[in-house]
Amino acid sequence: DSHIQYERVGADVTMKCGSMDWDAAVTWTANGTDIDESHLNGSYLILKNVDLSQSGQYSCYEGSSWHLKYQTYLRVGTPPKEPVLMCRSNNYPKGFYCSWHLPTPTYIPNSFNISVIHGTKDMVCEKDAIPKNRCHIRYIQLFSTVKYKVTLTVTNALGKNFTTLTFDEFAIVKPDPPESVVAKPVPNNPRRLEVSWQNPSSWPDPESFPLKFFLRYRPLILDQWQHVELSDGTSHTITDAYAGKEYIIQVAAKDNDIGTWSDWSVAVHATPWTEEPKHLTTEAQITETTSASTSSFMAPPTTKICDKGAVVGSGAVAVCWTAGLVVAAYSVLFI
Amino acid sequence: MAAADSPSTALRRRDLCSRGIRLAGKMRADVADLLDAYVEQQGLDASASVAAVEGVPLAAVERWDEQTGTQRLLENLAAYRAFRALLAQMLEEQREQLGEADAGLGRALAAVLLQVSAFAYHLEELLRLESRGIPGEEGDGPPPPPRLSLFEQKLRGLGVLRELAQWAVRSVRDLRQLAKPSPATGAAPGLAESP
């Protein structure tokens, strides 16, 4: 017969060869490889101070007939440590979710059980399909002063552990970061950048539960951030940018009345508008001269590879440069 | 089917709701400060659980999003009238027990009491705008509480202020719902309802 056997790391393990007598002649294999007789005590297999690498299939065969007499799958692991539990409402006032993980792996299967109590009422935490270490709860009541108590128990074949969180309805409200952050220069304004963003799509009712925002920005060459808090609207114009310097910009969100700030949004980069050098602003007219002795400057044609314009999304940097940006005067002497 | 609001009524409602939201927001901030001061000066544990106090209106509500505008206004009004009486009792107890020792706390309590009264009046204005009758106040307030020990009084006060803080948040949300125009009639949702 074959079964699974769970043992703790560091334990001493004795395996019997099924119903065989102690003094029977047997051969043990581990994952198909014969085990040296030094590990045997009669027909018993002795594994001392087992480690993770000793997990595997152990089989015992009768000495002469090589009949399989016993088989087991040894899983070496550890009992669970106290799990890490987090609960958050990113879709207030619909509900909240709790997610968890173990601080260190156990190397054997674990099962998790979560209970949520509000006052005296048990609430159902519906498990999410993905990720599997998460469940969500719909609020039945709003504006309650009664705390929620969430207990997560993790169990495996070698032991169990648990953790408990107690919190107020308001305390766990934390929106997702703003989305679609866009930053663009303002034409003819060398110190301005126009920033816009959208409410996180997970926030169900921004009209009734408006968000406020925190914007931070700095030139790439400096470490110090500037901050602006905005109580309404989803756009802002930065008016004190350093001319010509590339900026990094992020936005965070918070319910207007309760909870905590979201994480920062994905960073966007933008550079304020700068005036083009005059002799390169248009496609230069190349004039030919047939003069015998002239020094002539021939401006190369200008080609913009891309427009200085909006930069969207995940930290990408749009660099706009003009082909033929050599501003050197050639003196050509024709004789 | 109820008639659509006149533009002036809709404007007035929006104006009253906006002002009410600001009032409730200010009240909430002051109640939060008062709560901190109360906990400290009364020697209480801020995280202490307090059982529901008799006569204190609970802000907790089920199916909040399904409430009509009238329900919101009436529940808010009943709550703030109750808080007006409860805070007046707390102020009286404060003065009896502590005299001048906690004059600052007494002043903060009085300031919040004033805001609660003003907000109750504001809610009455909104109800008048909707041509809803203002419910009369029951008697002269809540019945006198049973004689409580000093510690029980402090815990009751903690319960009152905590619940008031929740109400201040709820009121902001309620007024925002009220301020939303209804797409069909132009009236606030839930207010343009059949009798």
Coordinates of C-alpha atoms in Angstrom, one line a residue:
Chain A
D1 CA 0.0 0.0 0.0
S2 CA 1.1 3.5 -0.6
H3 CA 0.5 6.6 1.4
I4 CA 1.9 10.0 2.3
Q5 CA 3.9 10.5 5.4
Y6 CA 4.7 14.0 6.8
E7 CA 7.7 14.6 9.0
R8 CA 9.3 17.7 10.5
V9 CA 12.7 18.9 9.3
G10 CA 15.2 17.5 11.8
A11 CA 13.1 14.6 13.0
D12 CA 14.3 11.0 13.1
V13 CA 12.1 8.8 11.0
T14 CA 11.6 5.1 11.2
M15 CA 9.8 3.3 8.4
K16 CA 8.5 -0.2 8.8
C17 CA 8.3 -2.5 5.8
G18 CA 4.6 -3.0 6.0
S19 CA 3.8 -6.2 7.9
M20 CA 7.3 -7.7 7.4
D21 CA 9.1 -9.0 10.5
W22 CA 12.0 -7.0 11.8
D23 CA 14.4 -9.6 10.8
A24 CA 13.1 -10.1 7.3
A25 CA 15.5 -9.5 4.4
V26 CA 14.4 -6.4 2.6
T27 CA 15.7 -3.7 0.2
W28 CA 14.7 -0.1 0.6
T29 CA 14.8 2.3 -2.3
A30 CA 14.4 6.1 -2.3
N31 CA 13.0 7.4 -5.6
G32 CA 14.1 4.2 -7.3
T33 CA 17.7 4.2 -5.9
D34 CA 18.8 1.5 -3.4
I35 CA 19.4 2.7 0.1
D36 CA 22.6 1.6 1.8
E37 CA 22.2 -1.0 4.5
S38 CA 23.8 1.4 7.0
H39 CA 20.4 3.1 7.2
L40 CA 18.7 -0.1 8.1
N41 CA 17.9 -1.6 11.5
G42 CA 16.7 -5.0 10.6
S43 CA 14.0 -4.4 8.1
Y44 CA 13.3 -0.9 9.4
L45 CA 14.6 2.1 7.6
I46 CA 16.0 4.7 9.9
L47 CA 16.4 8.3 8.6
K48 CA 18.0 10.6 11.2
N49 CA 17.6 14.4 11.3
V50 CA 15.7 14.5 8.0
D51 CA 16.0 17.4 5.7
L52 CA 14.0 18.7 2.8
S53 CA 16.1 16.9 0.2
Q54 CA 15.0 13.6 1.7
S55 CA 11.4 14.0 0.6
G56 CA 10.5 11.4 -2.0
Q57 CA 9.1 8.0 -2.6
Y58 CA 10.3 5.2 -0.4
S59 CA 9.7 1.6 -1.3
C60 CA 10.4 -1.6 0.5
Y61 CA 10.9 -4.9 -1.4
E62 CA 11.1 -8.4 0.0
G63 CA 14.7 -9.6 -0.3
S64 CA 14.4 -12.6 -2.6
S65 CA 11.3 -12.1 -4.5
W66 CA 11.5 -8.3 -5.0
H67 CA 7.8 -8.1 -4.2
L68 CA 6.9 -4.6 -3.3
K69 CA 5.8 -4.8 0.3
Y70 CA 5.4 -1.2 1.3
Q71 CA 5.5 2.2 -0.3
T72 CA 5.2 5.7 1.1
Y73 CA 5.8 9.2 0.0
L74 CA 7.8 11.1 2.6
R75 CA 7.1 14.8 2.7
V76 CA 9.6 16.7 4.9
G77 CA 8.3 20.1 6.1
T78 CA 7.6 22.4 9.0
P79 CA 4.5 23.4 10.9
P80 CA 3.2 26.8 9.9
K81 CA 4.4 30.0 11.5
E82 CA 2.0 32.7 12.4
P83 CA 0.5 33.8 9.1
V84 CA 0.5 37.4 7.8
L85 CA -3.0 38.8 7.3
M86 CA -4.1 42.0 5.7
C87 CA -7.6 43.4 5.2
R88 CA -8.4 46.4 3.1
S89 CA -11.3 48.2 1.5
N90 CA -10.4 49.5 -2.0
N91 CA -14.0 49.5 -3.1
Y92 CA -15.8 51.3 -0.2
P93 CA -18.7 51.2 0.5
K94 CA -19.2 47.8 -1.2
G95 CA -17.0 45.7 1.1
F96 CA -13.5 44.7 1.9
Y97 CA -11.0 41.9 1.2
C98 CA -8.5 40.0 3.3
S99 CA -5.4 38.4 2.0
W100 CA -2.7 36.4 3.6
H101 CA 0.5 34.5 3.3
L102 CA 3.0 32.5 5.3
P103 CA 6.2 34.3 6.3
T104 CA 8.2 31.2 5.5
P105 CA 7.3 28.1 3.4
T106 CA 6.3 24.9 5.1
Y107 CA 7.1 22.7 2.0
I108 CA 3.9 20.7 2.6
P109 CA 0.3 21.5 1.8
N110 CA -1.5 24.0 4.0
S111 CA -5.1 24.8 4.4
F112 CA -6.5 28.2 5.5
N113 CA -9.7 29.0 7.3
I114 CA -10.9 32.5 7.8
S115 CA -13.6 33.7 10.1
V116 CA -15.0 37.3 10.2
I117 CA -17.1 38.5 13.1
H118 CA -18.9 41.8 13.3
G119 CA -20.1 42.3 16.9
T120 CA -22.0 39.0 17.4
K121 CA -22.6 38.3 13.7
D122 CA -20.6 35.8 11.7
M123 CA -19.9 37.0 8.2
V124 CA -19.1 35.0 5.1
C125 CA -15.8 35.7 3.4
E126 CA -16.1 34.5 -0.1
K127 CA -12.9 33.0 -1.4
D128 CA -11.5 34.5 -4.6
A129 CA -10.6 32.2 -7.4
I130 CA -7.5 34.3 -8.1
P131 CA -5.5 34.8 -6.1
K132 CA -6.4 31.9 -3.9
N133 CA -5.1 33.4 -0.7
R134 CA -7.8 36.1 -0.7
C135 CA -11.4 36.4 0.2
H136 CA -13.9 39.3 0.1
I137 CA -16.8 40.4 2.3
R138 CA -19.7 42.6 1.4
Y139 CA -20.7 45.2 3.9
I140 CA -24.1 44.6 5.4
Q141 CA -23.9 47.7 7.6
L142 CA -22.2 51.0 7.1
F143 CA -21.1 53.6 9.6
S144 CA -20.9 51.1 12.4
T145 CA -18.7 51.7 15.4
V146 CA -18.6 48.0 16.1
K147 CA -15.2 46.5 15.2
Y148 CA -14.6 43.7 12.8
K149 CA -12.6 40.7 14.0
V150 CA -10.9 38.5 11.4
T151 CA -9.2 35.3 12.4
L152 CA -7.1 33.3 10.0
T153 CA -6.1 29.8 10.9
V154 CA -3.5 27.8 8.9
T155 CA -3.2 24.1 9.4
N156 CA -1.0 21.4 7.9
A157 CA -0.1 17.9 8.8
L158 CA 2.5 19.0 11.3
G159 CA 0.7 21.7 13.2
K160 CA -1.4 24.9 13.1
N161 CA -1.2 28.5 13.8
F162 CA -3.4 31.6 13.6
T163 CA -3.5 35.4 13.7
T164 CA -6.3 37.9 14.4
L165 CA -6.9 41.4 13.1
T166 CA -9.4 43.8 14.7
F167 CA -10.3 47.0 12.9
D168 CA -12.9 49.7 12.4
E169 CA -14.9 50.0 9.1
F170 CA -13.2 53.3 8.3
A171 CA -9.6 52.3 9.2
I172 CA -9.1 49.9 6.4
V173 CA -10.3 52.1 3.6
K174 CA -7.5 52.5 1.1
P175 CA -8.2 53.1 -2.6
D176 CA -6.1 51.7 -5.4
P177 CA -3.8 54.3 -7.0
P178 CA -5.1 56.7 -9.6
E179 CA -5.0 55.4 -13.2
S180 CA -4.0 56.7 -16.5
V181 CA -1.8 59.4 -15.2
V182 CA -0.8 61.7 -18.1
A183 CA 1.7 64.6 -17.9
K184 CA 2.3 67.0 -20.8
P185 CA 4.1 70.3 -21.4
V186 CA 2.1 73.4 -21.9
P187 CA 2.9 75.1 -25.2
N188 CA 4.8 78.4 -24.8
N189 CA 5.1 77.9 -21.1
P190 CA 8.5 76.7 -20.1
R191 CA 7.7 76.2 -16.4
R192 CA 4.4 74.4 -16.7
L193 CA 3.3 70.8 -16.9
E194 CA -0.3 69.7 -17.1
V195 CA -1.1 66.6 -15.2
S196 CA -4.3 64.6 -15.4
W197 CA -5.4 61.2 -14.1
Q198 CA -8.5 59.1 -13.5
N199 CA -10.1 57.7 -10.4
P200 CA -9.1 54.0 -9.8
S201 CA -11.6 51.8 -11.6
S202 CA -12.1 49.7 -8.5
W203 CA -13.6 52.7 -6.6
P204 CA -17.3 52.1 -7.2
D205 CA -19.0 55.5 -6.6
P206 CA -16.6 58.5 -6.8
E207 CA -19.6 60.9 -7.0
S208 CA -21.0 59.9 -3.6
F209 CA -17.6 59.0 -2.1
P210 CA -15.3 61.5 -3.7
L211 CA -11.5 61.0 -3.6
K212 CA -8.9 63.6 -2.9
F213 CA -5.5 63.4 -4.4
F214 CA -1.8 64.0 -3.5
L215 CA 0.5 64.8 -6.3
R216 CA 4.3 64.7 -6.0
Y217 CA 6.9 65.7 -8.6
R218 CA 10.6 66.4 -8.9
P219 CA 13.1 66.9 -11.6
L220 CA 15.1 63.7 -12.2
I221 CA 18.3 65.4 -11.2
L222 CA 17.0 66.2 -7.7
D223 CA 15.9 64.0 -4.8
Q224 CA 13.5 66.4 -3.1
W225 CA 9.8 66.0 -4.0
Q226 CA 7.3 68.8 -4.2
H227 CA 3.9 67.9 -2.9
V228 CA 0.4 69.3 -3.7
E229 CA -2.8 68.1 -2.1
L230 CA -5.9 68.5 -4.2
S231 CA -9.4 68.2 -2.7
D232 CA -11.2 67.8 -6.0
G233 CA -10.7 67.4 -9.7
T234 CA -8.5 65.0 -11.5
S235 CA -6.0 67.4 -13.0
H236 CA -3.4 69.9 -11.9
T237 CA -1.0 72.3 -13.6
I238 CA 2.5 72.5 -12.2
T239 CA 3.6 76.1 -12.5
D240 CA 7.1 76.0 -11.0
A241 CA 8.9 73.4 -13.0
Y242 CA 12.5 74.1 -13.9
A243 CA 12.7 75.0 -17.6
G244 CA 14.0 72.2 -19.8
K245 CA 14.3 69.6 -17.0
E246 CA 12.7 66.2 -17.2
Y247 CA 10.3 65.6 -14.3
I248 CA 9.0 62.5 -12.6
I249 CA 5.4 62.7 -11.4
Q250 CA 3.1 60.5 -9.3
V251 CA -0.4 60.7 -7.8
A252 CA -2.0 59.1 -4.8
A253 CA -5.7 59.0 -3.8
K254 CA -7.7 58.9 -0.5
D255 CA -11.3 58.9 0.3
N256 CA -12.2 62.5 1.2
D257 CA -13.3 61.7 4.7
I258 CA -11.9 58.3 5.9
G259 CA -9.1 55.8 5.6
T260 CA -5.6 56.1 4.3
W261 CA -3.7 57.2 1.2
S262 CA -3.3 54.8 -1.7
D263 CA 0.1 53.7 -2.9
W264 CA 1.7 56.0 -5.4
S265 CA 0.6 55.7 -9.0
V266 CA 2.9 54.5 -11.8
A267 CA 5.4 57.3 -12.4
V268 CA 5.2 59.4 -15.5
H269 CA 7.9 61.6 -17.0
A270 CA 7.6 64.9 -18.8
T271 CA 9.7 67.9 -19.7
P272 CA 8.3 71.4 -19.9
W273 CA 8.0 73.1 -23.3
T274 CA 11.2 74.8 -24.5
E275 CA 11.6 77.3 -27.2
E276 CA 13.2 75.9 -30.3
P277 CA 16.4 77.7 -31.4
K278 CA 15.2 80.1 -34.1
H279 CA 17.4 78.9 -36.9
L280 CA 16.1 75.4 -36.5
T281 CA 12.5 76.0 -36.0
T282 CA 11.4 75.5 -39.6
E283 CA 12.6 73.4 -42.4
A284 CA 15.6 75.5 -43.4
Q285 CA 15.8 76.7 -46.9
I286 CA 19.1 75.6 -48.2
T287 CA 20.5 78.3 -50.4
E288 CA 23.2 77.6 -52.9
T289 CA 25.8 80.1 -53.6
T290 CA 28.3 80.2 -56.4
S291 CA 30.3 82.8 -55.0
A292 CA 34.1 82.4 -55.5
S293 CA 35.1 83.3 -52.1
T294 CA 32.5 82.9 -49.5
S295 CA 32.1 81.6 -46.1
S296 CA 28.7 80.1 -46.0
F297 CA 26.7 78.4 -43.3
M298 CA 24.4 75.8 -44.6
A299 CA 21.8 74.8 -42.1
P300 CA 21.0 71.2 -42.3
P301 CA 17.4 70.2 -42.8
T302 CA 15.6 69.6 -39.5
T303 CA 13.5 66.6 -38.9
K304 CA 11.6 66.0 -35.7
I305 CA 11.6 62.3 -34.8
C306 CA 8.6 62.7 -32.6
D307 CA 6.6 65.6 -31.1
K308 CA 7.3 66.8 -27.7
G309 CA 4.1 65.7 -26.3
A310 CA 2.2 63.6 -23.9
V311 CA 4.0 60.8 -22.1
V312 CA 1.8 58.2 -20.7
G313 CA 2.1 55.3 -18.4
S314 CA 4.8 53.1 -17.1
G315 CA 7.8 55.2 -16.7
A316 CA 8.5 55.4 -20.4
V317 CA 10.5 58.4 -21.4
A318 CA 9.8 60.2 -24.6
V319 CA 12.8 61.9 -26.0
C320 CA 12.4 64.3 -28.8
W321 CA 15.4 65.4 -30.6
T322 CA 15.9 67.0 -33.9
A323 CA 18.0 65.3 -36.5
G324 CA 21.0 67.3 -37.5
L325 CA 21.3 69.2 -34.3
V326 CA 24.8 70.3 -35.1
V327 CA 25.0 74.0 -34.7
A328 CA 28.3 74.6 -36.1
A329 CA 29.2 77.0 -38.8
Y330 CA 31.3 75.8 -41.5
S331 CA 33.4 78.1 -43.3
V332 CA 34.1 77.0 -46.7
L333 CA 36.5 78.7 -48.8
F334 CA 36.1 78.3 -52.5
I335 CA 38.9 79.3 -54.6
Chain B
M1 CA -45.7 60.8 -10.2
A2 CA -44.2 63.8 -8.5
A3 CA -43.5 67.0 -10.4
A4 CA -40.0 68.0 -11.2
D5 CA -38.3 70.5 -8.9
S6 CA -38.3 74.1 -9.9
P7 CA -34.8 75.4 -10.8
S8 CA -34.8 77.6 -7.7
T9 CA -35.7 74.7 -5.5
A10 CA -33.0 72.5 -7.0
L11 CA -30.5 75.3 -6.6
R12 CA -31.5 75.9 -3.0
R13 CA -31.3 72.3 -2.2
R14 CA -27.8 72.1 -3.7
D15 CA -26.8 75.1 -1.8
L16 CA -28.2 73.7 1.5
C17 CA -26.5 70.4 0.9
S18 CA -23.2 72.0 0.1
R19 CA -23.3 74.1 3.3
G20 CA -24.5 71.1 5.3
I21 CA -21.6 69.0 4.0
R22 CA -19.2 71.7 5.1
L23 CA -20.9 72.0 8.5
A24 CA -20.8 68.2 9.0
G25 CA -17.1 68.1 7.9
K26 CA -16.2 70.8 10.4
M27 CA -18.2 69.1 13.1
R28 CA -16.5 65.8 12.4
A29 CA -13.1 67.4 12.8
D30 CA -14.0 69.1 16.0
V31 CA -15.6 65.9 17.4
A32 CA -12.4 64.0 16.6
D33 CA -10.4 66.6 18.6
L34 CA -12.9 66.5 21.4
L35 CA -12.8 62.7 21.5
D36 CA -9.0 62.8 21.9
A37 CA -9.2 65.4 24.6
Y38 CA -12.0 63.6 26.4
V39 CA -10.1 60.2 26.4
E40 CA -7.0 61.9 27.7
Q41 CA -8.6 64.0 30.4
Q42 CA -11.0 61.3 31.6
G43 CA -8.2 58.8 31.8
L44 CA -9.8 56.4 29.5
D45 CA -8.3 53.8 27.1
A46 CA -8.9 55.1 23.5
S47 CA -9.4 51.5 22.3
A48 CA -11.9 50.5 25.0
S49 CA -15.0 48.9 23.7
V50 CA -18.1 50.5 24.9
A51 CA -21.4 48.7 24.8
A52 CA -24.3 50.5 23.0
V53 CA -25.5 53.3 25.2
E54 CA -29.2 53.6 25.8
G55 CA -30.6 56.6 24.0
V56 CA -27.6 57.1 21.7
P57 CA -28.7 56.9 18.1
L58 CA -26.6 54.4 16.2
A59 CA -25.1 55.6 12.9
A60 CA -24.9 52.0 11.7
V61 CA -27.4 51.3 8.9
E62 CA -28.2 48.5 6.5
R63 CA -29.0 49.1 2.9
W64 CA -27.8 52.7 3.2
D65 CA -27.7 53.1 -0.5
E66 CA -31.4 52.2 -0.8
Q67 CA -32.6 54.9 1.6
T68 CA -34.8 57.7 0.2
G69 CA -33.9 61.3 0.7
T70 CA -36.6 61.8 3.2
Q71 CA -35.5 58.8 5.2
R72 CA -32.0 60.2 5.3
L73 CA -33.2 63.7 6.5
L74 CA -35.5 62.3 9.1
E75 CA -33.0 59.9 10.5
N76 CA -30.3 62.5 10.6
L77 CA -32.6 65.0 12.3
A78 CA -33.7 62.5 15.0
A79 CA -30.1 61.7 15.6
Y80 CA -28.8 65.2 16.0
R81 CA -31.7 66.2 18.2
A82 CA -30.8 63.3 20.5
F83 CA -27.2 64.3 20.5
R84 CA -28.1 67.8 21.4
A85 CA -29.8 66.5 24.5
L86 CA -27.0 64.0 25.3
L87 CA -24.3 66.6 24.9
A88 CA -26.2 69.0 27.1
Q89 CA -26.3 66.3 29.8
M90 CA -22.6 65.6 29.4
L91 CA -21.8 69.3 29.8
E92 CA -23.9 69.5 32.9
E93 CA -22.2 66.4 34.4
Q94 CA -18.8 67.8 33.5
R95 CA -19.5 71.1 35.3
E96 CA -20.8 69.3 38.4
Q97 CA -17.9 66.9 38.6
L98 CA -15.0 68.9 37.6
G99 CA -15.7 72.5 38.0
E100 CA -12.9 74.5 36.6
A101 CA -10.4 71.7 36.3
D102 CA -11.4 70.8 32.8
A103 CA -12.7 74.2 31.5
G104 CA -11.1 73.5 28.2
L105 CA -13.0 70.3 27.8
G106 CA -16.2 72.0 28.8
R107 CA -15.6 74.7 26.2
A108 CA -14.9 72.1 23.5
L109 CA -18.1 70.2 24.5
A110 CA -20.1 73.4 24.3
A111 CA -18.7 74.3 20.9
V112 CA -19.6 70.9 19.5
L113 CA -23.1 71.2 21.1
L114 CA -23.5 74.4 19.2
Q115 CA -22.5 72.8 16.0
V116 CA -24.9 69.9 16.6
S117 CA -27.8 72.4 17.2
A118 CA -26.9 74.3 14.1
F119 CA -26.8 71.2 12.0
A120 CA -30.1 70.0 13.3
Y121 CA -31.6 73.4 12.3
H122 CA -30.0 73.0 8.9
L123 CA -31.6 69.6 8.5
E124 CA -35.0 71.2 9.4
E125 CA -34.4 73.7 6.6
L126 CA -33.8 70.9 4.1
L127 CA -37.0 69.2 5.2
R128 CA -39.0 72.5 4.9
L129 CA -37.6 72.8 1.4
E130 CA -39.0 69.5 0.5
S131 CA -42.3 70.6 2.0
R132 CA -42.0 67.8 4.5
G133 CA -43.4 68.4 7.9
I134 CA -40.8 68.7 10.6
P135 CA -41.4 66.0 13.2
G136 CA -42.0 67.5 16.7
E137 CA -39.5 66.9 19.3
E138 CA -40.6 64.2 21.8
G139 CA -41.1 65.8 25.2
D140 CA -38.2 67.8 26.6
G141 CA -35.5 65.3 25.6
P142 CA -34.5 61.8 26.7
P143 CA -35.6 60.6 30.1
P144 CA -33.1 61.3 32.9
P145 CA -30.5 58.6 32.9
P146 CA -30.3 56.2 35.8
R147 CA -27.8 57.3 38.4
L148 CA -24.4 56.2 37.1
S149 CA -21.1 56.0 38.8
L150 CA -18.5 58.5 37.6
F151 CA -16.7 55.9 35.6
E152 CA -19.9 54.8 34.0
Q153 CA -20.6 58.4 33.1
K154 CA -17.2 58.7 31.5
L155 CA -17.8 55.5 29.4
R156 CA -21.2 56.7 28.4
G157 CA -19.7 60.0 27.3
L158 CA -17.1 58.1 25.2
G159 CA -19.9 56.1 23.5
V160 CA -21.8 59.3 22.8
L161 CA -18.8 61.0 21.2
R162 CA -17.8 58.0 19.1
E163 CA -21.3 57.6 17.8
L164 CA -21.5 61.3 17.0
A165 CA -18.2 61.1 15.1
Q166 CA -19.7 58.3 13.0
W167 CA -22.9 60.3 12.4
A168 CA -20.8 63.2 11.2
V169 CA -19.3 61.0 8.5
R170 CA -22.6 59.5 7.6
S171 CA -24.3 62.9 7.3
V172 CA -21.7 64.1 4.8
R173 CA -22.5 61.0 2.7
D174 CA -26.2 61.4 3.1
L175 CA -26.1 65.0 2.0
R176 CA -24.0 64.1 -1.0
Q177 CA -26.7 61.6 -2.0
L178 CA -29.3 64.2 -1.5
A179 CA -27.4 66.7 -3.6
K180 CA -27.3 64.3 -6.6
P181 CA -29.9 65.3 -9.2
S182 CA -32.3 62.6 -10.2
P183 CA -31.9 62.0 -13.9
A184 CA -35.6 61.7 -14.7
T185 CA -37.2 64.4 -12.7
G186 CA -34.3 66.7 -11.8
A187 CA -35.2 66.2 -8.2
A188 CA -32.9 64.8 -5.6
P189 CA -33.1 61.0 -5.5
G190 CA -35.7 59.7 -3.2
L191 CA -37.3 63.0 -2.4
A192 CA -39.6 63.2 -5.5
E193 CA -41.6 60.3 -4.4
S194 CA -45.2 59.5 -4.3
P195 CA -47.0 60.1 -1.0

